[in-house]
Short mmCIF file of C-alpha atoms in Angstrom, two decimals:
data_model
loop_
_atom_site.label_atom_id
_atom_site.label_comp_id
_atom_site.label_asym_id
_atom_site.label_seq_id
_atom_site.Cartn_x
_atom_site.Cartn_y
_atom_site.Cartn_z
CA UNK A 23 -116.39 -72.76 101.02
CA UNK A 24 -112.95 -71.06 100.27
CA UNK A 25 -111.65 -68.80 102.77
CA UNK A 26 -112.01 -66.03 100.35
CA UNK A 27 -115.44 -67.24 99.89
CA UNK A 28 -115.89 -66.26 103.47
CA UNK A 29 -114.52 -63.36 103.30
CA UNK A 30 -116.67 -62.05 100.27
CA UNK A 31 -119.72 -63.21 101.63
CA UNK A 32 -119.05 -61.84 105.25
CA UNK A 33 -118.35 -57.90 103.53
CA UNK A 34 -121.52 -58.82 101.10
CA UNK A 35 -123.68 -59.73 104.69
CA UNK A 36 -122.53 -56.32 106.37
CA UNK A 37 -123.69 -54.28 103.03
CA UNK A 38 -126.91 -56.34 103.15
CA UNK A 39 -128.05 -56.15 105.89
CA UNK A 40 -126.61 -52.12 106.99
CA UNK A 41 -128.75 -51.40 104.04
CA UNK A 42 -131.44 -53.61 104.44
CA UNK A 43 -130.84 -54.27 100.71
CA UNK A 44 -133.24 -57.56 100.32
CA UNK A 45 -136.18 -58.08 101.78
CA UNK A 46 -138.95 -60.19 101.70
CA UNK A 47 -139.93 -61.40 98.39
CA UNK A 48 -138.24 -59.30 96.46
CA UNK A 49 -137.62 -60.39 92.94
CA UNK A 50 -134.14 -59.29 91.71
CA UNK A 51 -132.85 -58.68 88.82
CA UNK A 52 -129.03 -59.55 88.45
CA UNK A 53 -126.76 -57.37 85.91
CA UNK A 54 -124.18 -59.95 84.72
CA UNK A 55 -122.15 -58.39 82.41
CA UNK A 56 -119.82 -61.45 82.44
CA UNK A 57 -116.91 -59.96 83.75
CA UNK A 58 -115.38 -61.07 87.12
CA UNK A 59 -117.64 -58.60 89.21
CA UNK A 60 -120.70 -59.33 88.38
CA UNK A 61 -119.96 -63.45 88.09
CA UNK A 62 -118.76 -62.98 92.06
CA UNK A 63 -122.21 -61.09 92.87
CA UNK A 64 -124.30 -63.95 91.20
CA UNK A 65 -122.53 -66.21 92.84
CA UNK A 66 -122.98 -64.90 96.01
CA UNK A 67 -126.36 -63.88 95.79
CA UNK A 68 -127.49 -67.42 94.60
CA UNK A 69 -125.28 -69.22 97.30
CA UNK A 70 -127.32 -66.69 99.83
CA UNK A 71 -130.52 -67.84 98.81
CA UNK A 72 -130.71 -71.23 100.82
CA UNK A 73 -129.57 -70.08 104.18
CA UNK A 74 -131.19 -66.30 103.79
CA UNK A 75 -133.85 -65.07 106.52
CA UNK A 76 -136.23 -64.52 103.89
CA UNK A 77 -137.02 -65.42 100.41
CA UNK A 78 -136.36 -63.90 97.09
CA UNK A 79 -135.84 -64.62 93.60
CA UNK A 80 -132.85 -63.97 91.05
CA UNK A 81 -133.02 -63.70 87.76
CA UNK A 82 -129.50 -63.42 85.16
CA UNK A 83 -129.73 -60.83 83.32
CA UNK A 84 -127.51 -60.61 80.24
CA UNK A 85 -127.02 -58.08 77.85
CA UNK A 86 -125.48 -58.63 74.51
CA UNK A 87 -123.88 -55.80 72.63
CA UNK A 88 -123.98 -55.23 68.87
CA UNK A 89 -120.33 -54.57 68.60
CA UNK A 90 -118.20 -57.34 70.82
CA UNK A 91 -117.31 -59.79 68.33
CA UNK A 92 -116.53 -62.73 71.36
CA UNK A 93 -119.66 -63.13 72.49
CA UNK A 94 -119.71 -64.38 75.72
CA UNK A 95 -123.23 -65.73 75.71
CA UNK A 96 -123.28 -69.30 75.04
CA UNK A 97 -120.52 -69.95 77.51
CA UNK A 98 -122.49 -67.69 80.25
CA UNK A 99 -125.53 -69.63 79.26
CA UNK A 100 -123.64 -72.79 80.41
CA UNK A 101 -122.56 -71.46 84.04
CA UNK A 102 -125.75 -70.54 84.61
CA UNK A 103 -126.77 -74.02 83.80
CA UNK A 104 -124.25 -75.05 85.77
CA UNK A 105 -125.29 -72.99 88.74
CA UNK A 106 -128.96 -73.56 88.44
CA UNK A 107 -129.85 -69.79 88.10
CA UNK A 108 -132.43 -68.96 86.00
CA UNK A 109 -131.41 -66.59 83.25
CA UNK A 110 -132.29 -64.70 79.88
CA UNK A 111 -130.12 -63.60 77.89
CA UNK A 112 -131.02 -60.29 75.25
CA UNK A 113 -129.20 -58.05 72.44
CA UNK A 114 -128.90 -55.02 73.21
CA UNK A 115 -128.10 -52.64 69.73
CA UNK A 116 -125.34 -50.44 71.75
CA UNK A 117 -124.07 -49.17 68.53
CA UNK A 118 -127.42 -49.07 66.14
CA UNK A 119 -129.49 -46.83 68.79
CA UNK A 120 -126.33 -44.06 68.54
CA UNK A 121 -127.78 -40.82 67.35
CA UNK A 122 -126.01 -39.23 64.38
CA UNK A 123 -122.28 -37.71 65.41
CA UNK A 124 -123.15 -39.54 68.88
CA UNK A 125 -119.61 -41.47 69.61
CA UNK A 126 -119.65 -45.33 70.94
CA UNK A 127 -117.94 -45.02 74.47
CA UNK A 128 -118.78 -46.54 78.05
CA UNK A 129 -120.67 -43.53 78.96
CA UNK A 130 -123.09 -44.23 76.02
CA UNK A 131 -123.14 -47.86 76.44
CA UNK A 132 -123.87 -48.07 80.18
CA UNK A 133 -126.16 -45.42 80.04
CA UNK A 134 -128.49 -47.80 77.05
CA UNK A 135 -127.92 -50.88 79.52
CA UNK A 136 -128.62 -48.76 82.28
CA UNK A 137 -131.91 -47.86 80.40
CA UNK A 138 -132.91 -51.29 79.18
CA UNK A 139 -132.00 -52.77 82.40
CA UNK A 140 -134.77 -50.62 84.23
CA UNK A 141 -136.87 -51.10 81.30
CA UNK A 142 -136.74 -54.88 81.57
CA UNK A 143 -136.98 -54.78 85.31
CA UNK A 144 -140.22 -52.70 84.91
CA UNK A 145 -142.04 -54.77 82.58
CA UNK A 146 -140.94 -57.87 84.26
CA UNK A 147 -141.68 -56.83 87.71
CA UNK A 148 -138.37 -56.69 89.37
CA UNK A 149 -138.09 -54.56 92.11
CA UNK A 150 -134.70 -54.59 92.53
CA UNK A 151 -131.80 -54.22 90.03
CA UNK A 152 -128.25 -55.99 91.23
CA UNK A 153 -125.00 -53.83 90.12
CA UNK A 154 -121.46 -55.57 90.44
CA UNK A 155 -119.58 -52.38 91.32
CA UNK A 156 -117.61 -52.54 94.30
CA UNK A 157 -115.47 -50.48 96.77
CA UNK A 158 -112.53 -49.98 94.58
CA UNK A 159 -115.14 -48.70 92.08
CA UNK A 160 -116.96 -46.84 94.25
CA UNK A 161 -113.52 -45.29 95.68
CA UNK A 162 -112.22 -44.08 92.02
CA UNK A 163 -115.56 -43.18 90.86
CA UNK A 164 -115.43 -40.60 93.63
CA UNK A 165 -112.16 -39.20 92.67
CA UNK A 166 -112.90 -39.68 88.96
CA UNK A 167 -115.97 -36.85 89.94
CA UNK A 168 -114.16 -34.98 91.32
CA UNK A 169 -111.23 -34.76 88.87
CA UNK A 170 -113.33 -34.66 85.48
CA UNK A 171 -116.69 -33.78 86.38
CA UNK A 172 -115.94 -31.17 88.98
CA UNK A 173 -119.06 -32.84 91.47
CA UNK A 174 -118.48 -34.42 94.63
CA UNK A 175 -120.49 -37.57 94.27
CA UNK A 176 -120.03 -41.23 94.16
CA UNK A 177 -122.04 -44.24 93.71
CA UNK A 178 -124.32 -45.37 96.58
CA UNK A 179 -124.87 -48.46 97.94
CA UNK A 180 -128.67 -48.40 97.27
CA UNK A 181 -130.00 -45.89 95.00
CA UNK A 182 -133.52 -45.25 93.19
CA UNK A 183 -133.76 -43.11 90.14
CA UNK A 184 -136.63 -40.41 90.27
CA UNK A 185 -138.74 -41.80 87.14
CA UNK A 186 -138.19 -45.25 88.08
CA UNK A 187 -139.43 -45.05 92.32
CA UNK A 188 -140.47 -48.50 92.06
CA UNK A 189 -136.64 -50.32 91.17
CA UNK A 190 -134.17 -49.91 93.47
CA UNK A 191 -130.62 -50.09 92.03
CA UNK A 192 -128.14 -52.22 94.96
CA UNK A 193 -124.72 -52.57 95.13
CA UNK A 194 -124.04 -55.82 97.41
CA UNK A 195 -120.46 -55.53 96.61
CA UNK A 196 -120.17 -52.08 97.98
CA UNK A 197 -117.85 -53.83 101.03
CA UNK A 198 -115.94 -55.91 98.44
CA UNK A 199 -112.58 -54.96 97.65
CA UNK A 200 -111.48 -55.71 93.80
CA UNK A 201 -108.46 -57.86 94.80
CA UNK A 202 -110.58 -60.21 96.57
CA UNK A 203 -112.76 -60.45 93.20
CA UNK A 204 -109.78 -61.02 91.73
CA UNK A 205 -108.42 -63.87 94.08
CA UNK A 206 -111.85 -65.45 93.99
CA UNK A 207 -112.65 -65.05 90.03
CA UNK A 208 -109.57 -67.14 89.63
CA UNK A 209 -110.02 -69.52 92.23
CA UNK A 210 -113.49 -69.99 90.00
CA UNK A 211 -111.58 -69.55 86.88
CA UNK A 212 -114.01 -66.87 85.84
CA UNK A 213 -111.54 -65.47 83.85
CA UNK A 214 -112.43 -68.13 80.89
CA UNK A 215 -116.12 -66.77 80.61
CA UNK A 216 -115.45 -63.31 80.55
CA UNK A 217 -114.96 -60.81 77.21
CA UNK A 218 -112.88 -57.67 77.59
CA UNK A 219 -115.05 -54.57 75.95
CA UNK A 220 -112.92 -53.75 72.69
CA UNK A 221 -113.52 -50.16 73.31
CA UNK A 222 -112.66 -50.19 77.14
CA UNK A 223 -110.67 -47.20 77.33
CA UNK A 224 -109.74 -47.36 81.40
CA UNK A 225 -106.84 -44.64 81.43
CA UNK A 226 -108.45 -42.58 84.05
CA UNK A 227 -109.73 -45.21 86.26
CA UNK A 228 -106.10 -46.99 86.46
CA UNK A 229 -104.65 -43.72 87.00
CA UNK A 230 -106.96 -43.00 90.16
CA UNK A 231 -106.36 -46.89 91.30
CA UNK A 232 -102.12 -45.59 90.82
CA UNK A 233 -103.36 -42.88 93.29
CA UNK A 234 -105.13 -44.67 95.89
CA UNK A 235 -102.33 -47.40 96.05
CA UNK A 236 -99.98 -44.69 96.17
CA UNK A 237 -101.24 -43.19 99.06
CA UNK A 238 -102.39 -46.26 100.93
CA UNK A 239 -98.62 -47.05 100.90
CA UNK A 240 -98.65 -44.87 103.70
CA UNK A 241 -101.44 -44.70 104.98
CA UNK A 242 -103.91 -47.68 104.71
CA UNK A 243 -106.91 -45.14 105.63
CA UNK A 244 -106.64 -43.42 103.08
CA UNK A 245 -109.34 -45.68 101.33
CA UNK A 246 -111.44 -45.61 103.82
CA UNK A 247 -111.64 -41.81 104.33
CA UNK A 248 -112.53 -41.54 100.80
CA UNK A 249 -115.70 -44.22 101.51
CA UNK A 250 -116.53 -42.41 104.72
CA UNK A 251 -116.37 -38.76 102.85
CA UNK A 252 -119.39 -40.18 100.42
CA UNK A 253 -121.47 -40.85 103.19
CA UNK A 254 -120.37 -37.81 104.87
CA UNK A 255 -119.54 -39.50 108.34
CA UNK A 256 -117.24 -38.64 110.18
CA UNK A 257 -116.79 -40.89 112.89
CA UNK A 258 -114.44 -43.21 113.11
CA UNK A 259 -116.05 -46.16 113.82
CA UNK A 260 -118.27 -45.91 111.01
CA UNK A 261 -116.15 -45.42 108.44
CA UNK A 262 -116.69 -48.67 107.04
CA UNK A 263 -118.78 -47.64 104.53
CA UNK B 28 -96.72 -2.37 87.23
CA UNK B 29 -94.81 -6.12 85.80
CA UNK B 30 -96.69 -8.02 83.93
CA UNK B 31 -96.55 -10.92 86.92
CA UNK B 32 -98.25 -7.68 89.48
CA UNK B 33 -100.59 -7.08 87.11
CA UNK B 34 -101.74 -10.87 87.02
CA UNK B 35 -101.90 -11.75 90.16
CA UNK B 36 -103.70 -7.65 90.91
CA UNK B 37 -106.54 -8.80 88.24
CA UNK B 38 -107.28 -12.32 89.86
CA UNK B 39 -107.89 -10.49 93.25
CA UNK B 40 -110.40 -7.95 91.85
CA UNK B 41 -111.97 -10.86 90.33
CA UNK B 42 -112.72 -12.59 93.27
CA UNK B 43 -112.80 -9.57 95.82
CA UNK B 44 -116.12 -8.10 93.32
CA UNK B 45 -117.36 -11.74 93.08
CA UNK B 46 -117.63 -12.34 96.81
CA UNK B 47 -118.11 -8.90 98.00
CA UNK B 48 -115.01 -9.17 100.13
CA UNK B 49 -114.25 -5.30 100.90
CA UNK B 50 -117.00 -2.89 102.10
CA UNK B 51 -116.65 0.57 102.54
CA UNK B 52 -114.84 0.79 106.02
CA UNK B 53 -114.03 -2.51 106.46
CA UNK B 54 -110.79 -3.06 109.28
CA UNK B 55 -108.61 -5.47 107.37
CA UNK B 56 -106.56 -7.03 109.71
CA UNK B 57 -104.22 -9.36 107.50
CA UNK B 58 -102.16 -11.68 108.91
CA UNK B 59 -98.71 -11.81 107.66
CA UNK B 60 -96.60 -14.88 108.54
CA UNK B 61 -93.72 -13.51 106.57
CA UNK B 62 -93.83 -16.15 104.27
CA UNK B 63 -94.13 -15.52 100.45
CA UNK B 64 -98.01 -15.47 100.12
CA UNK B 65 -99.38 -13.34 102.97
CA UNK B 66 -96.24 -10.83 102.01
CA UNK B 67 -98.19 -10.64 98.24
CA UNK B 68 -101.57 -10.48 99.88
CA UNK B 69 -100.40 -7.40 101.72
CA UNK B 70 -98.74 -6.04 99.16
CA UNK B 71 -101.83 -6.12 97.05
CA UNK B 72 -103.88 -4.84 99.09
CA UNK B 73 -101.88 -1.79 100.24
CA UNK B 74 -101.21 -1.02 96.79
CA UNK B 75 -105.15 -1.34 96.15
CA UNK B 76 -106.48 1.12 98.70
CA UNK B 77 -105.54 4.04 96.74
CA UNK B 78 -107.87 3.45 93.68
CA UNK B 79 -110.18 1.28 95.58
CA UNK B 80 -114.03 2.39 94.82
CA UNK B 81 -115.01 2.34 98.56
CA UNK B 82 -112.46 3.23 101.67
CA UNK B 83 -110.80 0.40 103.96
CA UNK B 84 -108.01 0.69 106.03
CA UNK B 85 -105.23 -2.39 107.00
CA UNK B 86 -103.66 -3.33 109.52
CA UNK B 87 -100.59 -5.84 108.96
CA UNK B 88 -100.51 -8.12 111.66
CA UNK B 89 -97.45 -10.36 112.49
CA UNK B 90 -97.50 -13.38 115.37
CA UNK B 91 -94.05 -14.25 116.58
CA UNK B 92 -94.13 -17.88 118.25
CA UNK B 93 -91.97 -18.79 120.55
CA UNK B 94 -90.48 -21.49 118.67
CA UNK B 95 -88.77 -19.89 116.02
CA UNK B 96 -85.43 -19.08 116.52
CA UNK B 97 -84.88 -16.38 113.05
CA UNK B 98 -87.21 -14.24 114.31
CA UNK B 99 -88.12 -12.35 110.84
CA UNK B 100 -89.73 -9.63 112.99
CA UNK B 101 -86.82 -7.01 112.47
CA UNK B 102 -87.14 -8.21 108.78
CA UNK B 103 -90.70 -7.70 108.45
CA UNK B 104 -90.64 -4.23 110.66
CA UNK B 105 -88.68 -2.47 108.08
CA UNK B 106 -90.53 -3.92 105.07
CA UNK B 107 -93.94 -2.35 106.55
CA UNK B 108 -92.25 1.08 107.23
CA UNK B 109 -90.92 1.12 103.44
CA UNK B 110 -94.06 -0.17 102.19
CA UNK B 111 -95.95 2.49 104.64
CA UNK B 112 -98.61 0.01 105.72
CA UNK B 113 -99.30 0.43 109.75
CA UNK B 114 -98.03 -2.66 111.42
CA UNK B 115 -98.13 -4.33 114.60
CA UNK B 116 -96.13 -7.48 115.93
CA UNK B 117 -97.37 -9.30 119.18
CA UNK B 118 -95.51 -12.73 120.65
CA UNK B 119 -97.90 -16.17 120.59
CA UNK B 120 -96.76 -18.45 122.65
CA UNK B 121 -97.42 -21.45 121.63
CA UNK B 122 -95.44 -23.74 122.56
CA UNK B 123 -96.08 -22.14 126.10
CA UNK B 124 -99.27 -22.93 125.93
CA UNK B 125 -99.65 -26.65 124.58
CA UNK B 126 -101.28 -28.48 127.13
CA UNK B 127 -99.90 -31.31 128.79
CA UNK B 128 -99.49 -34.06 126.24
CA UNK B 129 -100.52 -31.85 123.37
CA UNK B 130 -97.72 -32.10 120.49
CA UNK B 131 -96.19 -29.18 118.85
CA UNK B 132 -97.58 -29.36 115.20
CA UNK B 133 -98.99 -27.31 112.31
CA UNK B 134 -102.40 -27.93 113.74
CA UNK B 135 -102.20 -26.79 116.82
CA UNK B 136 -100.14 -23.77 116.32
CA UNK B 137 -102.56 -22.72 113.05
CA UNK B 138 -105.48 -23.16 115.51
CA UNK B 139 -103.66 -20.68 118.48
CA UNK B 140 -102.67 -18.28 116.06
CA UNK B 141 -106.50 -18.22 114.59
CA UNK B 142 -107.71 -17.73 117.81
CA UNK B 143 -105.28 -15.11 118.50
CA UNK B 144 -105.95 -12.98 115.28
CA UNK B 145 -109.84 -13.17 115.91
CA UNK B 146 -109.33 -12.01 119.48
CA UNK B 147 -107.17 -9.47 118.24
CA UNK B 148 -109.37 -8.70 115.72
CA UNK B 149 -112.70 -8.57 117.90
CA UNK B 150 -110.84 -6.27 120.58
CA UNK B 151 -109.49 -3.52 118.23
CA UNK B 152 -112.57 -3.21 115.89
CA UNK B 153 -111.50 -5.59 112.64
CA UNK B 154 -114.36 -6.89 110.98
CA UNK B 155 -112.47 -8.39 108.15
CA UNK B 156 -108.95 -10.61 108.35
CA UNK B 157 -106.94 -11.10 105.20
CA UNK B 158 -105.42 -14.87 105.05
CA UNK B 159 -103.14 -15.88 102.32
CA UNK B 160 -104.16 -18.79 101.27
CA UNK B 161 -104.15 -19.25 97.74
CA UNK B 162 -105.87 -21.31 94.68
CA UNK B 163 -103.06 -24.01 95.28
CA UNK B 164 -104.38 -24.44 99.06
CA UNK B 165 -107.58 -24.65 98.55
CA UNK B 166 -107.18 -27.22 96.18
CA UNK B 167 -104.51 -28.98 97.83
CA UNK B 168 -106.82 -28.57 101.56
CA UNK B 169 -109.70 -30.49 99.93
CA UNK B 170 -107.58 -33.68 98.60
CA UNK B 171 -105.75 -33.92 101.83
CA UNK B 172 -109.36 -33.39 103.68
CA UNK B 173 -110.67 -36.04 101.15
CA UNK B 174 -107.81 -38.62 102.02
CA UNK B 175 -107.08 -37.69 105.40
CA UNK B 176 -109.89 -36.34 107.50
CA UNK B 177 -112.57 -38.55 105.04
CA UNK B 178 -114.85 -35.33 104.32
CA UNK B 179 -115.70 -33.22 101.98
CA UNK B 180 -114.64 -29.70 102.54
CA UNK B 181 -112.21 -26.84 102.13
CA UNK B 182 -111.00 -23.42 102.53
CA UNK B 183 -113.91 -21.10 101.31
CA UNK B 184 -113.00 -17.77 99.80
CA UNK B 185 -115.63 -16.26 102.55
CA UNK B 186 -116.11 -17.30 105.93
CA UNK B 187 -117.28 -16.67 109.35
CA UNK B 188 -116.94 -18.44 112.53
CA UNK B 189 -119.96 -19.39 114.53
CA UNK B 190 -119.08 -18.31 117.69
CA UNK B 191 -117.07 -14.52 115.51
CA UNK B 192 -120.58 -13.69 113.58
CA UNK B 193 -118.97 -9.92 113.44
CA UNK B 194 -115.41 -10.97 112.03
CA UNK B 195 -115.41 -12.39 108.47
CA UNK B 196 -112.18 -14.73 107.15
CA UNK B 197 -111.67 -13.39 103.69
CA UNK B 198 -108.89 -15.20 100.98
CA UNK B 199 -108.50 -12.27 98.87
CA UNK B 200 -105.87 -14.88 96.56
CA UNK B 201 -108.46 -17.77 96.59
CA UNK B 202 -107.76 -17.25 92.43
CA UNK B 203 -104.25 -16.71 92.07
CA UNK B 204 -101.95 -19.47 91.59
CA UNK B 205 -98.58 -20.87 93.75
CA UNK B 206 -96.63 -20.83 91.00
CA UNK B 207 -97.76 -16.73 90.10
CA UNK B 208 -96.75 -15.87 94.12
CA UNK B 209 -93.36 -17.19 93.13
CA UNK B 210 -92.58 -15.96 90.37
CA UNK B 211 -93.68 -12.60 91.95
CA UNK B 212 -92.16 -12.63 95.54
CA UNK B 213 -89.16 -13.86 93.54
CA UNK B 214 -89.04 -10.17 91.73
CA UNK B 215 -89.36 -8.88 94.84
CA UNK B 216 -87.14 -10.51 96.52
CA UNK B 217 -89.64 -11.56 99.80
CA UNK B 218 -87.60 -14.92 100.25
CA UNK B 219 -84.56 -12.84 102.12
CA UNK B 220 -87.67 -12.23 104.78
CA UNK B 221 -89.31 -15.27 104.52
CA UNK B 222 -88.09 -17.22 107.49
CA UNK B 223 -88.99 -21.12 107.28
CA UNK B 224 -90.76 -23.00 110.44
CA UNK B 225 -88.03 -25.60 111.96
CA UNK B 226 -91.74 -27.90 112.69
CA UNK B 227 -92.47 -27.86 108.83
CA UNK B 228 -93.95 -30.85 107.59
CA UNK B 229 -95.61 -30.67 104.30
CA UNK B 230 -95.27 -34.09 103.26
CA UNK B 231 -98.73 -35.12 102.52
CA UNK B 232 -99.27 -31.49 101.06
CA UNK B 233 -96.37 -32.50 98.64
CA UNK B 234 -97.94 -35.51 97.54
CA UNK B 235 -101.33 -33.73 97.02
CA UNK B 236 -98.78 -31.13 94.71
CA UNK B 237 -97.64 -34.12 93.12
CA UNK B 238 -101.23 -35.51 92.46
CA UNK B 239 -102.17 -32.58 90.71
CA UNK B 240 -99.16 -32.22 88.59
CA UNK B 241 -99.63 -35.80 87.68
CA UNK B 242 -102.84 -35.47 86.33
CA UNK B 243 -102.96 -31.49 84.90
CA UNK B 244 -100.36 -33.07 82.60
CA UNK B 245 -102.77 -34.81 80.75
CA UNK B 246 -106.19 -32.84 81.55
CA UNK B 247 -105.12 -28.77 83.14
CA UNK B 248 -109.29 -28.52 84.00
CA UNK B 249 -108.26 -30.54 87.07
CA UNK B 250 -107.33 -27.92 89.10
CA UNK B 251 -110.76 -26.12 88.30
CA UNK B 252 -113.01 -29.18 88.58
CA UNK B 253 -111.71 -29.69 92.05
CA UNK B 254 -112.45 -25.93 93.04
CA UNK B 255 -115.87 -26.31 91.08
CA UNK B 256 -116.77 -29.32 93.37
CA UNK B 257 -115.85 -27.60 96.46
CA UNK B 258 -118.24 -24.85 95.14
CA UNK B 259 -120.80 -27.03 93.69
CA UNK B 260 -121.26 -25.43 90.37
CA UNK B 261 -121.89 -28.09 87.57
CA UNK B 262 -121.73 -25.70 85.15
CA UNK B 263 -118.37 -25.12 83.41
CA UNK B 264 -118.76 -21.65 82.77
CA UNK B 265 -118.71 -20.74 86.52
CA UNK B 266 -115.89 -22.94 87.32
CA UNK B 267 -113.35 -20.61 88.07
CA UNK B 268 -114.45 -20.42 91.59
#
């Protein structure tokens, strides 16, 4: 195991086990989008399996769009192969389900995954629904409120949506910071199987990412305080998210 | 009346009717640093008393420290006599009274001269005091809170102090932008009494300025959505704080 390897799985133990995030038997359902986020969370979480206090079960779940011309199915379907994780693999029509004058953009198109995902997780009986966000996300999403929605709010490590009490949505990468994703995704040379969105318009997010490097130039807190703000702690000690 | 009076006049009805800031016989004590934006607050609300629907009287209230060596008192004295607003001008001493260890810094001499206005204000009968804190701050106090402090909070255009339920802190400019004080106190030439704190360090205010710019360049309901957060309106009709 790299020592990056370590390091990921070490920050993906703390959020685990802080949030008592899996538990016995539960059967969950792993977004892979096929970026390098959600490759490093599958990894992870079927690495954890063997050596983990209790059982549970993964499942790879991926999501084909109606409008990415790449398709990064077939060469998922072989690293899951690869990694002996069971899989399925499903089209999702992104683009066809639009209502009329609705625009394609990745609030519309994560909202349908979001929606099938919980769907799928319902009828299959999944209890649990695996995200790949992690702290950098978490970190601009908050500022990204804040900015352009005018709300304080961020996205929580574990979360359950009212009309769906029985999935919980987790976040195991919650302690994971995106440069290690990045360091490890190449290591794994992840970078092959993933397919850049051909609508991904990021200008905001890289904008709050040129903020938070800006002031963690200075102060290396900085992140932290924004983490420990969410949770609404205030003590130092816990500001760890 | 110029047109910049006028502006700056309308956004403190708007928020003095939308808060409820002046009863009839409210004691105003407003503290006046000397500085650009407590010399507009006064202003305004001197020149408001006159057509004001209920009565309140003011009190202009002026803390000398014992650190500054300009000394704007004389300055200030004759600026209340020609406005005609009754006046008074006590010494702080606060670098006198730092405890042993305790470092001279904007914190610590904000916090003595709080406590010394509200004991001032509790002993003569104020049940209001006038800061001069405008939009700017208050947008500027909940970044550096956000990224510095790691919570969620700010400068509310009403308070009150647990342990002062009878005085109430009231930001009569909580709508009226930095850049509107400027322009005005430049008309009126408040900079020859402004006198500038030798202690001054506004750095990480600056770069919270600088933040804002950045991004009202490409999207001016910034500013707003930050005050709307710090409210917790959603809706974008009430966002004006």
């Amino acid at each position: 195991m790299s020592k990056i390897e370590t390091r990921i799985a070490r920050a993906v133990s703390k959020v685990i086990f802080r949030h008592n995030m899996i538990e016995e038997n539960d059967r969950i359902l792993v977004a892979v989008s096929g970026g390098k986020d959600s490759l490093t969370l599958l990894h992870d979480l079927k690495k954890r399996q063997r050596g983990f206090p209790v059982p549970y079960t993964i499942l790879a779940y991926h999501l084909e769009t109606d409008f990415c011309g790449c398709c990064a199915g077939s060469r998922l379907k072989s690293l899951f192969e690869q990694w002996e994780v069971p899989y399925r693999i499903d089209g999702i029509a992104v683009r066809q389900n639009l209502k009329p004058g609705q625009e394609l953009n990745c609030f519309s198109c994560s909202t349908s995954r979001r929606i099938e995902l919980l769907r799928f997780a319902r009828q299959h009986g999944f209890n649990k629904i695996a995200l790949g966000h992690h702290q950098d996300d978490i970190i601009e999403t908050t500022l990204l409120n804040l900015f352009y929605k005018g709300e304080f709010s961020s996205m929580l490590p574990v979360i359950t949506y009212d009309k769906e009490p029985q999935v919980k949505i987790i976040r195991p990468l919650a302690l994971v910071r995106e440069e290690q994703i990045v360091e490890f995704s190449r290591q794994k040379n992840f970078n092959g199987v993933v397919c850049t969105c051909p609508y991904g318009r990021l200008s905001k997010r890289k904008k709050m990412k040129g903020i938070i490097r800006l002031l963690s130039r200075d102060n290396p807190l900085v992140r932290y305080n924004i983490l420990a703000s969410v949770e609404g702690k205030k003590d130092r000690k816990r500001r760890r998210f």
